[in-house]
Amino acid sequence: MRVTCIGGGPAGLYLGILIKARFPSWPVRIVERNRPLDTFGWGVVFSDATLENLRAADEPTRREITQSFAHWDDIEIHFDGHTIRSGGHGFSGISRKRLLSILQQRAAELGVELNFQTDVGDIAAERERCDLLVGADGAHSRVRQSFADEFHPNLEPRRCRFVWLGTTLPLDAFTFIFERTEHGWFTVHAYRFDEELSTFIVECREETWLAHGLDTADTPQTIAFCEQLFEPYLHGHRLLSNSGHLRGRDWLNFMRVSNERWSFDNVVLLGDAAHTAHFSVGSGTKLAMEDAIGLADALAGVESAGLEKALEQYEAGRKLEVLKLQNAARNSTEWFENVARYATLPPEQFAYSLLTRSQRIGHENLRLRDTTYVDRIERWFGGRAVPPMFVPFKLRELELQNRIVVSPMDMYSSVDGTPGDFHLVHLGTRALGGAGLVFTEMTCVTREGRISPGCAGMYLPEHVPAWRRIVDFAHASSRAKVCLQLGHSGPKGSTKLLWEGMDEPLDEGTWPLVAPSAIPYSSRNQVPAELSRAEMDEIRDAFARAAGMGFEAGFDMLELHCAHGYLLSSFITPLRNHRRDEYGGSLENRLRYPLEVFRAMRAVWPADRPMSVRISATDWVDGGVDGNDAVEIARAFKGEGADLIDVSAGQTTPDAKPVYGRMFQTPYSDKIRNEVGIATMAVGNITDVDQVDAILAGGRADLVALGRPHLADPFWTLHAAAELGYEEAPWPVQYLSGKEQLERLVARAREAAS
Ligand SMILES: Cc1cc2nc3c(=O)[nH]c(=O)nc-3n(C[C@H](O)[C@H](O)[C@H](O)COP(=O)(O)OP(=O)(O)OC[C@H]3O[C@@H](n4cnc5c(N)ncnc54)[C@H](O)[C@@H]3O)c2cc1C
Ligand SMILES: Cc1cc2nc3c(=O)[nH]c(=O)nc-3n(C[C@H](O)[C@H](O)[C@H](O)COP(=O)(O)O)c2cc1C
């Protein structure tokens, strides 16, 4: 098999090595436009796990690389006159030049043909001359571009500019420096990679870069600017550039690259050509080299399965891992793009938020790295060393014993809106289970406002005592507080029980629907009637009446459901609201009615009890509500006296394309909390203590709601306490023997594992 690889960066060279080491008879040619060590940038980092992968793939290369490593353990953060250090992070750095030289040498030793200073223009012609063409030609890949119809690339230039400099400043930690200028924030990512040199990447928002005139600065001017800005940290050391071959283009935009497909016929993409991961997660080179391992492994099966199958196998084997890292990298990229948002946090929380920005490192993971640091954070967050989730929280006069919330979940088990024994046991058990706050399911303010015939309501007089029984039980038997979520189904009403078909219209017993506009939720659902002003008054009054009934029933808190495509959510999203009156059009108009409803409820609800609003912070569709709108929505409700925004997302249209993943909605909570300055509740695929504590300590939310985990385990909070060795969580006295046994078993398991 004749292999031609366009690009002699880490991906191409390592692939050449691995192929030659396994299949010595295959001719492998690498074509590189630069001279051998004519590289931009300075150092790259690897984790211990990556090194293990390299060990298995080609031990001589790994040995050479590790001999050239600079190791460090700590991360040091300079922000707002504070220096915060956290340990145990274990990085290894190597000069990019040294890495390339090791790879070039090993490739040559094994018989790879290396052609330098050859810029391949005609990709199709190269393809004709080989059996396998590898596009390892970096983020701006010509191979990818030449076959764009096959690969379907998605290129997303990001908002910051960065320049990759070096310095002789000896650093003993991975160092982040944040400096504010009159035009915005500058960030430094710096780390040592050999005896003499450190990488020094300077990054800022595009508008900051333009405002400082850096778009017209040449290399010496860029260096002079950065040296002056970071003078207090450089201790007399100079900044250096090696980007001569970039012809003055010192400042770059990071380009996020992904491709629907990585291969077709006899062409395959590798490394940055296939996908990029922002330099702040330090994984580009790792991914590039691991791709090479994946491709070399897959090629082992080429004789039996054929080339196309082997390439498909490579793609299938790598894609998930890459996607996970790209998701983490996206969080990290966005963090650095929004330094101004986080700069409002106290320095301790700013640093914690930075350390956990990618959502890959959780609280307990940080504790493993540096117990003292985590102790310090916990003392700062809670006044004493206690897991953040067990720190009480106050909203108006409501005091919650901890930050865990049972998310609202429809049980579809009411009879004409009346909650019964099922609800008493269901919500009662979750109150006993230790959560600080238990939400009711969406409780509908009219019979026609129900989603299904089984939905709970607050529209008949008998609903008050039925709810009162449940709230009284929770209050008498636990420390949990109870929040009533009020809503109206709008265009998503008159549907079957969840387990009979989600959003499926009823076969019989249907009722007419209303909505801001006559747009059905999906082609299967009924077309709703557009609400008249008089009908809007009636529904608003029903919300206010239900709020009053909620007070009679003894609820501690009230939530207005403005999410998930139900009535009020349909007013807010432009996808569902095509009205031409003052309730449609601009976001301000679309918010008018939901705010009016909120105001009517707030007027009835006692001033000492809090109110929250659940929103869909994005429609996950172009042209729908996005994160910036969500900030405005939250700000508007805050203006009306909302105490907390319950940040959900989506479910407003069947066309949504959600980006799922763990904690996938939390970035919206983070954005709203820190841009609006209002308490938020994060929800959505948050499943373990590590995630919960990191969200809270990092200031991404004030409360964390868990839905499905509470269906699986009503005692989630008490189990979490035992897992964390936190003995103060109050168990129901009737269950204390269970507490003691569980704590003993957990302690024993921990001992056995250590
Ligand atoms: C500021 C910054 C900091 C980074 N820090 C880190 C880090 O700390 N750790 C880390 O792991 N990664 C880091 N990276 C990412 C890392 O540089 C890349 O992910 C990695 O180099 C990808 O390897 P590659 O071989 O796929 O692409 P590249 O290294 O870009 O190599 C592609 C090669 O193809 C050549 N080429 C392109 N077109 C042609 C053509 N038409 N003909 C011939 N040759 C061609 C190029 O000259 C180049 O040498 C960083 C990136 C940046 C921008
Ligand atoms: C069975 C079920 C019913 C739900 N009912 C409601 C509801 O009545 N009101 C609401 O706002 N969200 C409702 N949700 C959404 C949850 O509150 C929560 O936002 C969602 O399940 C994501 O959180 P999780 O990943 O922790 O489950 C429901 C979710 C489930 C699984």
Short mmCIF file of N, CA and C in Angstrom, two decimals, residues 449-541:
data_model
loop_
_atom_site.label_atom_id
_atom_site.label_comp_id
_atom_site.label_asym_id
_atom_site.label_seq_id
_atom_site.Cartn_x
_atom_site.Cartn_y
_atom_site.Cartn_z
N GLY A 449 -55.75 23.75 30.48
CA GLY A 449 -54.32 24.07 30.46
C GLY A 449 -53.46 22.87 30.83
N ARG A 450 -54.09 21.69 30.99
CA ARG A 450 -53.30 20.50 31.31
C ARG A 450 -52.62 19.96 30.04
N ILE A 451 -51.53 19.24 30.25
CA ILE A 451 -50.86 18.61 29.11
C ILE A 451 -51.66 17.36 28.74
N SER A 452 -51.96 16.58 29.76
CA SER A 452 -52.66 15.31 29.54
C SER A 452 -53.79 15.19 30.56
N PRO A 453 -54.66 14.20 30.40
CA PRO A 453 -55.73 14.04 31.40
C PRO A 453 -55.19 13.69 32.79
N GLY A 454 -53.92 13.25 32.88
CA GLY A 454 -53.36 12.85 34.17
C GLY A 454 -52.61 13.96 34.88
N CYS A 455 -52.58 15.16 34.30
CA CYS A 455 -51.74 16.22 34.90
C CYS A 455 -52.38 16.83 36.13
N ALA A 456 -51.51 17.28 37.03
CA ALA A 456 -51.97 17.87 38.27
C ALA A 456 -52.49 19.29 38.02
N GLY A 457 -53.37 19.75 38.89
CA GLY A 457 -53.94 21.07 38.69
C GLY A 457 -54.07 21.87 39.97
N MET A 458 -54.36 23.13 39.78
CA MET A 458 -54.70 24.02 40.90
C MET A 458 -55.81 24.92 40.36
N TYR A 459 -56.97 24.28 40.11
CA TYR A 459 -58.08 25.05 39.55
C TYR A 459 -59.41 24.71 40.20
N LEU A 460 -59.48 23.63 41.00
CA LEU A 460 -60.72 23.29 41.69
C LEU A 460 -60.51 23.48 43.19
N PRO A 461 -61.55 23.81 43.93
CA PRO A 461 -61.37 24.01 45.37
C PRO A 461 -60.73 22.80 46.04
N GLU A 462 -61.09 21.57 45.58
CA GLU A 462 -60.54 20.38 46.26
C GLU A 462 -59.04 20.17 46.02
N HIS A 463 -58.49 20.94 45.07
CA HIS A 463 -57.04 20.81 44.84
C HIS A 463 -56.24 21.35 46.03
N VAL A 464 -56.80 22.34 46.72
CA VAL A 464 -56.04 22.95 47.83
C VAL A 464 -55.78 21.92 48.94
N PRO A 465 -56.83 21.26 49.48
CA PRO A 465 -56.53 20.29 50.54
C PRO A 465 -55.70 19.10 50.04
N ALA A 466 -55.88 18.73 48.78
CA ALA A 466 -55.10 17.59 48.26
C ALA A 466 -53.61 17.93 48.27
N TRP A 467 -53.28 19.13 47.85
CA TRP A 467 -51.88 19.57 47.89
C TRP A 467 -51.42 19.80 49.33
N ARG A 468 -52.34 20.35 50.15
CA ARG A 468 -51.99 20.68 51.54
C ARG A 468 -51.50 19.42 52.26
N ARG A 469 -52.19 18.29 52.00
CA ARG A 469 -51.83 17.03 52.65
C ARG A 469 -50.36 16.69 52.35
N ILE A 470 -49.96 16.90 51.10
CA ILE A 470 -48.59 16.55 50.69
C ILE A 470 -47.57 17.52 51.30
N VAL A 471 -47.89 18.81 51.22
CA VAL A 471 -46.96 19.83 51.76
C VAL A 471 -46.83 19.64 53.28
N ASP A 472 -47.96 19.39 53.95
CA ASP A 472 -47.91 19.20 55.40
C ASP A 472 -47.04 18.00 55.77
N PHE A 473 -47.17 16.94 54.98
CA PHE A 473 -46.35 15.76 55.27
C PHE A 473 -44.87 16.11 55.16
N ALA A 474 -44.52 16.80 54.07
CA ALA A 474 -43.10 17.14 53.86
C ALA A 474 -42.60 18.01 55.02
N HIS A 475 -43.41 18.97 55.43
CA HIS A 475 -42.98 19.87 56.51
C HIS A 475 -42.88 19.13 57.85
N ALA A 476 -43.82 18.21 58.08
CA ALA A 476 -43.83 17.54 59.38
C ALA A 476 -42.74 16.48 59.48
N SER A 477 -42.39 15.89 58.34
CA SER A 477 -41.51 14.71 58.42
C SER A 477 -40.10 14.96 57.90
N SER A 478 -39.86 16.15 57.36
CA SER A 478 -38.52 16.40 56.80
C SER A 478 -38.22 17.89 56.91
N ARG A 479 -37.00 18.23 56.51
CA ARG A 479 -36.65 19.66 56.49
C ARG A 479 -36.79 20.24 55.09
N ALA A 480 -37.33 19.43 54.18
CA ALA A 480 -37.45 19.90 52.79
C ALA A 480 -38.50 20.99 52.69
N LYS A 481 -38.24 21.94 51.81
CA LYS A 481 -39.24 22.95 51.46
C LYS A 481 -39.87 22.53 50.13
N VAL A 482 -41.06 23.04 49.89
CA VAL A 482 -41.78 22.56 48.71
C VAL A 482 -42.16 23.74 47.81
N CYS A 483 -41.86 23.60 46.53
CA CYS A 483 -42.14 24.65 45.56
C CYS A 483 -43.23 24.18 44.59
N LEU A 484 -44.19 25.03 44.38
CA LEU A 484 -45.28 24.73 43.45
C LEU A 484 -44.93 25.30 42.08
N GLN A 485 -44.88 24.43 41.09
CA GLN A 485 -44.64 24.93 39.73
C GLN A 485 -45.98 25.07 39.01
N LEU A 486 -46.28 26.29 38.58
CA LEU A 486 -47.55 26.54 37.90
C LEU A 486 -47.32 26.76 36.42
N GLY A 487 -48.20 26.16 35.61
CA GLY A 487 -48.04 26.31 34.17
C GLY A 487 -49.35 26.11 33.42
N HIS A 488 -49.26 26.34 32.13
CA HIS A 488 -50.39 26.13 31.23
C HIS A 488 -49.82 25.51 29.96
N SER A 489 -50.45 24.44 29.48
CA SER A 489 -49.84 23.66 28.40
C SER A 489 -49.86 24.37 27.05
N GLY A 490 -50.80 25.29 26.83
CA GLY A 490 -50.87 25.98 25.53
C GLY A 490 -50.95 24.99 24.37
N PRO A 491 -50.05 25.12 23.37
CA PRO A 491 -50.17 24.27 22.17
C PRO A 491 -49.76 22.82 22.40
N LYS A 492 -49.20 22.51 23.60
CA LYS A 492 -48.79 21.13 23.85
C LYS A 492 -49.80 20.38 24.73
N GLY A 493 -51.03 20.90 24.77
CA GLY A 493 -52.04 20.24 25.60
C GLY A 493 -52.75 19.12 24.89
N SER A 494 -53.67 18.50 25.63
CA SER A 494 -54.55 17.46 25.07
C SER A 494 -53.74 16.32 24.46
N THR A 495 -52.72 15.89 25.20
CA THR A 495 -51.88 14.79 24.71
C THR A 495 -51.96 13.60 25.68
N LYS A 496 -51.38 12.51 25.24
CA LYS A 496 -51.45 11.25 26.02
C LYS A 496 -50.52 11.29 27.23
N LEU A 497 -50.73 10.33 28.13
CA LEU A 497 -49.81 10.16 29.25
C LEU A 497 -48.43 9.81 28.68
N LEU A 498 -47.38 10.22 29.40
CA LEU A 498 -46.02 10.07 28.88
C LEU A 498 -45.75 8.67 28.32
N TRP A 499 -46.12 7.67 29.09
CA TRP A 499 -45.78 6.30 28.70
C TRP A 499 -46.68 5.76 27.58
N GLU A 500 -47.69 6.57 27.18
CA GLU A 500 -48.52 6.15 26.04
C GLU A 500 -48.06 6.85 24.76
N GLY A 501 -47.15 7.80 24.88
CA GLY A 501 -46.62 8.49 23.69
C GLY A 501 -46.40 9.96 23.99
N MET A 502 -45.13 10.35 24.04
CA MET A 502 -44.79 11.73 24.40
C MET A 502 -45.27 12.72 23.34
N ASP A 503 -45.96 13.76 23.76
CA ASP A 503 -46.50 14.81 22.88
C ASP A 503 -47.49 14.26 21.83
N GLU A 504 -47.94 13.02 22.02
CA GLU A 504 -48.91 12.41 21.09
C GLU A 504 -50.31 12.92 21.41
N PRO A 505 -51.06 13.40 20.40
CA PRO A 505 -52.42 13.86 20.70
C PRO A 505 -53.32 12.71 21.18
N LEU A 506 -54.30 13.06 21.98
CA LEU A 506 -55.24 12.05 22.50
C LEU A 506 -56.05 11.47 21.35
N ASP A 507 -56.43 10.19 21.49
CA ASP A 507 -57.30 9.60 20.46
C ASP A 507 -58.74 10.04 20.69
N GLU A 508 -59.10 10.16 21.97
CA GLU A 508 -60.47 10.61 22.28
C GLU A 508 -60.44 11.51 23.51
N GLY A 509 -61.53 12.25 23.69
CA GLY A 509 -61.60 13.14 24.86
C GLY A 509 -60.71 14.36 24.71
N THR A 510 -60.45 14.77 23.48
CA THR A 510 -59.57 15.93 23.27
C THR A 510 -60.28 17.21 23.71
N TRP A 511 -59.51 18.23 23.95
CA TRP A 511 -60.09 19.54 24.22
C TRP A 511 -59.38 20.59 23.36
N PRO A 512 -60.05 21.71 23.08
CA PRO A 512 -59.44 22.69 22.19
C PRO A 512 -58.22 23.36 22.83
N LEU A 513 -57.26 23.71 22.00
CA LEU A 513 -56.01 24.31 22.49
C LEU A 513 -55.95 25.79 22.17
N VAL A 514 -55.15 26.50 22.97
CA VAL A 514 -54.90 27.91 22.69
C VAL A 514 -53.40 28.16 22.70
N ALA A 515 -52.99 29.21 22.02
CA ALA A 515 -51.57 29.54 21.91
C ALA A 515 -51.45 30.99 21.46
N PRO A 516 -50.25 31.56 21.53
CA PRO A 516 -50.10 32.93 21.04
C PRO A 516 -50.47 33.03 19.55
N SER A 517 -50.09 32.00 18.78
CA SER A 517 -50.41 32.00 17.35
C SER A 517 -50.95 30.61 16.99
N ALA A 518 -51.65 30.56 15.88
CA ALA A 518 -52.27 29.28 15.49
C ALA A 518 -51.25 28.36 14.83
N ILE A 519 -50.23 27.98 15.59
CA ILE A 519 -49.17 27.11 15.06
C ILE A 519 -49.18 25.81 15.88
N PRO A 520 -49.39 24.67 15.24
CA PRO A 520 -49.39 23.42 16.01
C PRO A 520 -47.98 23.08 16.47
N TYR A 521 -47.87 22.37 17.60
CA TYR A 521 -46.54 22.01 18.10
C TYR A 521 -45.79 21.16 17.07
N SER A 522 -46.51 20.19 16.51
CA SER A 522 -45.92 19.41 15.41
C SER A 522 -47.05 19.11 14.45
N SER A 523 -46.71 18.50 13.33
CA SER A 523 -47.76 18.25 12.32
C SER A 523 -48.82 17.30 12.88
N ARG A 524 -48.45 16.52 13.92
CA ARG A 524 -49.41 15.56 14.50
C ARG A 524 -50.38 16.25 15.45
N ASN A 525 -49.93 17.39 16.04
CA ASN A 525 -50.74 18.00 17.10
C ASN A 525 -51.82 18.92 16.54
N GLN A 526 -52.82 19.13 17.40
CA GLN A 526 -53.94 19.99 17.04
C GLN A 526 -53.47 21.42 16.74
N VAL A 527 -54.19 22.10 15.84
CA VAL A 527 -53.86 23.51 15.59
C VAL A 527 -54.55 24.33 16.69
N PRO A 528 -53.79 25.08 17.46
CA PRO A 528 -54.41 25.85 18.55
C PRO A 528 -55.06 27.13 18.02
N ALA A 529 -55.99 27.67 18.78
CA ALA A 529 -56.59 28.96 18.42
C ALA A 529 -55.72 30.07 18.97
N GLU A 530 -55.58 31.15 18.20
CA GLU A 530 -54.79 32.30 18.69
C GLU A 530 -55.57 32.97 19.81
N LEU A 531 -54.87 33.24 20.90
CA LEU A 531 -55.55 33.82 22.07
C LEU A 531 -55.99 35.25 21.81
N SER A 532 -57.21 35.55 22.26
CA SER A 532 -57.66 36.95 22.24
C SER A 532 -57.19 37.61 23.54
N ARG A 533 -57.27 38.92 23.57
CA ARG A 533 -56.85 39.63 24.79
C ARG A 533 -57.73 39.21 25.98
N ALA A 534 -59.02 39.04 25.72
CA ALA A 534 -59.92 38.66 26.82
C ALA A 534 -59.53 37.29 27.37
N GLU A 535 -59.17 36.38 26.48
CA GLU A 535 -58.75 35.03 26.96
C GLU A 535 -57.41 35.12 27.70
N MET A 536 -56.57 36.01 27.25
CA MET A 536 -55.29 36.19 27.96
C MET A 536 -55.54 36.69 29.37
N ASP A 537 -56.52 37.57 29.51
CA ASP A 537 -56.88 38.07 30.86
C ASP A 537 -57.33 36.90 31.74
N GLU A 538 -58.17 36.06 31.16
CA GLU A 538 -58.71 34.93 31.94
C GLU A 538 -57.58 34.01 32.42
N ILE A 539 -56.67 33.72 31.51
CA ILE A 539 -55.57 32.80 31.88
C ILE A 539 -54.65 33.47 32.91
N ARG A 540 -54.36 34.76 32.70
CA ARG A 540 -53.54 35.49 33.70
C ARG A 540 -54.20 35.40 35.07
N ASP A 541 -55.53 35.61 35.11
CA ASP A 541 -56.23 35.57 36.39
C ASP A 541 -56.21 34.16 36.99
#
